[in-house]
Short mmCIF file of N, CA and C in Angstrom, two decimals:
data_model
loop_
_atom_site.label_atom_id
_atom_site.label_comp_id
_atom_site.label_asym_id
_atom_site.label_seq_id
_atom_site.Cartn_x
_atom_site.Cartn_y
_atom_site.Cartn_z
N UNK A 90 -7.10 -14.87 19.15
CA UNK A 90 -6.48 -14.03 18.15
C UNK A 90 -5.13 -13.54 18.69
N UNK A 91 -3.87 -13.83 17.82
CA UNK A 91 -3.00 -13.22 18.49
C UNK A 91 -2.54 -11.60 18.34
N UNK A 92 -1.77 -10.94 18.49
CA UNK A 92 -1.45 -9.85 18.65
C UNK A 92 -1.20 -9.28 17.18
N UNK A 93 -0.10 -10.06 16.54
CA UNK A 93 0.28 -10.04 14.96
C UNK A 93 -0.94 -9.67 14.22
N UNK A 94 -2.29 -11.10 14.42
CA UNK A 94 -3.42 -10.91 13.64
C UNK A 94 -4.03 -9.55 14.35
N UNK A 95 -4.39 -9.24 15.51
CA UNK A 95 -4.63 -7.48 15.63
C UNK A 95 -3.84 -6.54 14.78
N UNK A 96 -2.71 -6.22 15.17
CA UNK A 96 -2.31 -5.68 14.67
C UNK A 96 -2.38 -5.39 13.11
N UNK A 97 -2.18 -6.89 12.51
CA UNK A 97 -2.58 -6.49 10.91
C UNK A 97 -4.19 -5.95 10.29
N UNK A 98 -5.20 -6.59 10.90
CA UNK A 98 -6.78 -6.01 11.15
C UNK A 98 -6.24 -4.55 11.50
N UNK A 99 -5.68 -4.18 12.39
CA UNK A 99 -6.04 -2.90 12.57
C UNK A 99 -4.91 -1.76 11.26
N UNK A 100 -4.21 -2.31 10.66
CA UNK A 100 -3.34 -1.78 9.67
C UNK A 100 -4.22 -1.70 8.56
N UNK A 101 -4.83 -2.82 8.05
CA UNK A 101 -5.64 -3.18 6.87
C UNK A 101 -6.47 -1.76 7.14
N UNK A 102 -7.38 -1.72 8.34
CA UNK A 102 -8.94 -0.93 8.44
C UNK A 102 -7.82 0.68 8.54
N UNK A 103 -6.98 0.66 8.88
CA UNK A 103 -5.96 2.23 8.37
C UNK A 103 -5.67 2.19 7.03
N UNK A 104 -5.52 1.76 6.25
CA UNK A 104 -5.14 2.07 4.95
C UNK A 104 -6.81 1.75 4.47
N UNK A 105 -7.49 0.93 4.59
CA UNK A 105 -8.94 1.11 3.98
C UNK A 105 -9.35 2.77 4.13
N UNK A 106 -9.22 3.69 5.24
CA UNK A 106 -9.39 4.39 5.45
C UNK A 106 -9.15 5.44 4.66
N UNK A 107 -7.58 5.50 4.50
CA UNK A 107 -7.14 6.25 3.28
C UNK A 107 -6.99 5.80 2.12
N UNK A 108 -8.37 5.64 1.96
CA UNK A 108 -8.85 5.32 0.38
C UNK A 108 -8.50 4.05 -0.13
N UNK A 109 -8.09 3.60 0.18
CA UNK A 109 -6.87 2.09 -0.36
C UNK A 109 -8.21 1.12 -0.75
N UNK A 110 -8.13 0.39 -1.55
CA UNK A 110 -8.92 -0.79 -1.85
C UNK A 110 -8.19 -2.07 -2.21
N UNK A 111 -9.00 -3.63 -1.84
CA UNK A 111 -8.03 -4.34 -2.76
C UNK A 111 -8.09 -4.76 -3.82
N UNK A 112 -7.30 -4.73 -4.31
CA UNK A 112 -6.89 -5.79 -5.68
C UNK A 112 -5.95 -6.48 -5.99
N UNK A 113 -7.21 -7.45 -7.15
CA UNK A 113 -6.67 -8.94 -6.82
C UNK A 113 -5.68 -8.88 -7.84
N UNK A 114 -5.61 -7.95 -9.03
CA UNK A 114 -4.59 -7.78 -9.39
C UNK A 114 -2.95 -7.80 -8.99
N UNK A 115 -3.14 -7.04 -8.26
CA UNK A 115 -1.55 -6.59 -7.50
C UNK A 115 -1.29 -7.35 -6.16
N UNK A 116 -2.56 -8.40 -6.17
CA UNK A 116 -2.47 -8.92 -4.48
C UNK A 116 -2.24 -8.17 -3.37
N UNK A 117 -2.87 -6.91 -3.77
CA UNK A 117 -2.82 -6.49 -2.58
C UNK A 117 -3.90 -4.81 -2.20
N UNK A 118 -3.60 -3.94 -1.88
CA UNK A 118 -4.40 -3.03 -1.36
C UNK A 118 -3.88 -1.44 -1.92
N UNK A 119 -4.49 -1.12 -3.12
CA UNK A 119 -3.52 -0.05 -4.07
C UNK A 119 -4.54 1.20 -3.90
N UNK A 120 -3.83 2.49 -4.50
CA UNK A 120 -5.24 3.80 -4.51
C UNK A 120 -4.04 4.32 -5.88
N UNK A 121 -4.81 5.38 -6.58
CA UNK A 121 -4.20 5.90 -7.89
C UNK A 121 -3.91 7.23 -7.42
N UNK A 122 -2.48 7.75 -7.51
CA UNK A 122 -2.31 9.27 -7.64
C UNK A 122 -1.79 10.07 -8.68
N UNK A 123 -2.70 11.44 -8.86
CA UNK A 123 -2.33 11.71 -10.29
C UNK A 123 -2.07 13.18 -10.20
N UNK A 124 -2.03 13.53 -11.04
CA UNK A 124 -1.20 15.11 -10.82
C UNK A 124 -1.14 15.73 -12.91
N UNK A 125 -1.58 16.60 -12.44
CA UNK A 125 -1.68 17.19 -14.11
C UNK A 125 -0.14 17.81 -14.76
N UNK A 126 0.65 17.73 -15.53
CA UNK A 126 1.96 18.04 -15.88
C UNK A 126 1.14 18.99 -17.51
N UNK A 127 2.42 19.89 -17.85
CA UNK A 127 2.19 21.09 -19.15
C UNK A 127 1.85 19.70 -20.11
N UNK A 128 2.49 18.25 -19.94
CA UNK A 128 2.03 17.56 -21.44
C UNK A 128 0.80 16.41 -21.07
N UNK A 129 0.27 16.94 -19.95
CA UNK A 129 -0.88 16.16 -19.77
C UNK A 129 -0.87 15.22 -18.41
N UNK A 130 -1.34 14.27 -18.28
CA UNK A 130 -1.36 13.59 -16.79
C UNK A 130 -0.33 12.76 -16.02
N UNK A 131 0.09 12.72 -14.96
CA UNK A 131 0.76 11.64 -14.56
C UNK A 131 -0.19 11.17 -13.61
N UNK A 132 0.45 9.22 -13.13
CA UNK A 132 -0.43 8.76 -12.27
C UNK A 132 0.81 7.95 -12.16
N UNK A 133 0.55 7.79 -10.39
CA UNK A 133 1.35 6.77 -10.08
C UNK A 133 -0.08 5.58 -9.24
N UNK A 134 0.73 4.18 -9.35
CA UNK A 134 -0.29 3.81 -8.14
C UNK A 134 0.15 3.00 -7.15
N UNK A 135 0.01 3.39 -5.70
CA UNK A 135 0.30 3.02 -4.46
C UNK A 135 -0.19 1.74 -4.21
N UNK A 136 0.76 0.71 -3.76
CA UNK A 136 0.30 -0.27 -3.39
C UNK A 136 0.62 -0.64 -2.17
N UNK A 137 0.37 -1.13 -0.96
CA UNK A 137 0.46 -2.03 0.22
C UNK A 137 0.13 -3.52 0.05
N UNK A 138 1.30 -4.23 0.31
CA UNK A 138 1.36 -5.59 0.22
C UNK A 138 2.14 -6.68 0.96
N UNK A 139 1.35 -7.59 1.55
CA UNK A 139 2.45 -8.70 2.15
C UNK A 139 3.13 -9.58 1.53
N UNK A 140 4.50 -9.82 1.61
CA UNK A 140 5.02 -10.96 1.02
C UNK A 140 6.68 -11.38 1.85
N UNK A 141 6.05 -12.35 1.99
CA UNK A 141 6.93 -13.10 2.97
C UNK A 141 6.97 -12.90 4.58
N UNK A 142 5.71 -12.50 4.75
CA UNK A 142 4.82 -12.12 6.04
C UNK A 142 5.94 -11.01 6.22
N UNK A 143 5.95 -10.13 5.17
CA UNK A 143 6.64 -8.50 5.50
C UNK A 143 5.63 -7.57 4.59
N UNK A 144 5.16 -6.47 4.79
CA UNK A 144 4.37 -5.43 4.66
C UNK A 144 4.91 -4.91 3.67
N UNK A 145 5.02 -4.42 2.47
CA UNK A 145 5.74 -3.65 2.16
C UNK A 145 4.70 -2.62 0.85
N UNK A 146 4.99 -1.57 1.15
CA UNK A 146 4.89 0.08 0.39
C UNK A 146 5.64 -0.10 -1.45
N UNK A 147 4.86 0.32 -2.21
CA UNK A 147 5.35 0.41 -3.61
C UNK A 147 4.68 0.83 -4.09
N UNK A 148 5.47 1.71 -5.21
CA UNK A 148 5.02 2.97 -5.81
C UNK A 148 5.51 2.61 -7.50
N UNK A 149 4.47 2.61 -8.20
CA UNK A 149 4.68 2.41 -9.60
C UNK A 149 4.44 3.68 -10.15
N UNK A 150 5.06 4.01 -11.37
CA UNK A 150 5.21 4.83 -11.94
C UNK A 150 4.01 4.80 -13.43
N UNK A 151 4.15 6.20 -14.15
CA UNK A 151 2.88 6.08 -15.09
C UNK A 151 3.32 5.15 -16.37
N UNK A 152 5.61 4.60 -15.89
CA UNK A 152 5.03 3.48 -16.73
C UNK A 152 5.51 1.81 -16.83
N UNK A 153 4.86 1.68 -15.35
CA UNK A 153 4.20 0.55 -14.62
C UNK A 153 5.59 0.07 -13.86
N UNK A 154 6.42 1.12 -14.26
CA UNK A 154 7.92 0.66 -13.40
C UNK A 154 8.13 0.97 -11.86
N UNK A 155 8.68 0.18 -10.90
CA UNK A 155 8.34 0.54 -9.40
C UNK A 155 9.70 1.88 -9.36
N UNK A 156 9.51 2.94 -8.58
CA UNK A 156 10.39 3.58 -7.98
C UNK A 156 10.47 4.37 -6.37
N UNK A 157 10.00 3.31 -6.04
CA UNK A 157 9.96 3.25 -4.83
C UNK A 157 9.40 2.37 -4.26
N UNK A 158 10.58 1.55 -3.11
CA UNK A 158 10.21 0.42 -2.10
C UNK A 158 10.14 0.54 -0.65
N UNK A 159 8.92 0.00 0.20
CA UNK A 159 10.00 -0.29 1.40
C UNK A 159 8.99 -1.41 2.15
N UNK A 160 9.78 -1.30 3.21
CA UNK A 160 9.27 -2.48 4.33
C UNK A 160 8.34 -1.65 5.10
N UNK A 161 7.07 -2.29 5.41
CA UNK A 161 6.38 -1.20 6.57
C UNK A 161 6.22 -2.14 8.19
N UNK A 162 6.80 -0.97 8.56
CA UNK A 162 6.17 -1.65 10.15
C UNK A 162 5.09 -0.89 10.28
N UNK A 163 4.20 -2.49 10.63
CA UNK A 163 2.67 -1.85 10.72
C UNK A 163 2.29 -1.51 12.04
N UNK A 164 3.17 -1.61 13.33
CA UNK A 164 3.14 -0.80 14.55
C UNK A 164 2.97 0.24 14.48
N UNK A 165 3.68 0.95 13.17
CA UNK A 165 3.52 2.39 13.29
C UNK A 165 2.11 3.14 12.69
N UNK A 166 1.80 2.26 11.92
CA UNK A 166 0.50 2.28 11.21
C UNK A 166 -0.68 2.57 11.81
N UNK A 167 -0.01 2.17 13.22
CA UNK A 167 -2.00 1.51 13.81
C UNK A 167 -1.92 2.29 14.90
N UNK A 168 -1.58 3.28 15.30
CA UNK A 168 -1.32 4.13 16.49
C UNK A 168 -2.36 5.12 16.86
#
């Protein structure tokens, strides 16, 4: 096993942790956050995903639009 494949095992079982599940939807490993507003609910939902053997963080909005990206280094993840 090389180091890369540790490292990503041990990123995956950190975000399993905080709640994250996958789906095959989004290809990848999402959790729902929601928050009550005066006209009723918002939800965003968090996703973690690889593509192009890069990690990356995205945040959809309640309506389904991303506003927020990034790259994750999963070194920092697994500490």
């Amino acid at each position: 096993m090389s180091v890369i494949e540790l490292s990503e095992k041990r990123f995956i079982r950190c975000i399993l942790e905080n709640g994250f599940l996958y789906d095959d939807t989004h290809n990848g490993y999402t959790r729902v956050w929601e928050t009550n507003t005066p006209d009723g609910k918002l939800q965003c939902l968090e996703v973690y995903k690889q593509e192009d053997n890069q990690w990356k963080q995205i945040m959809y909005g309640s309506d389904g639009n991303i506003f927020f990206q990034e790259d994750v280094n999963i070194e920092k993840h697994t500490a």
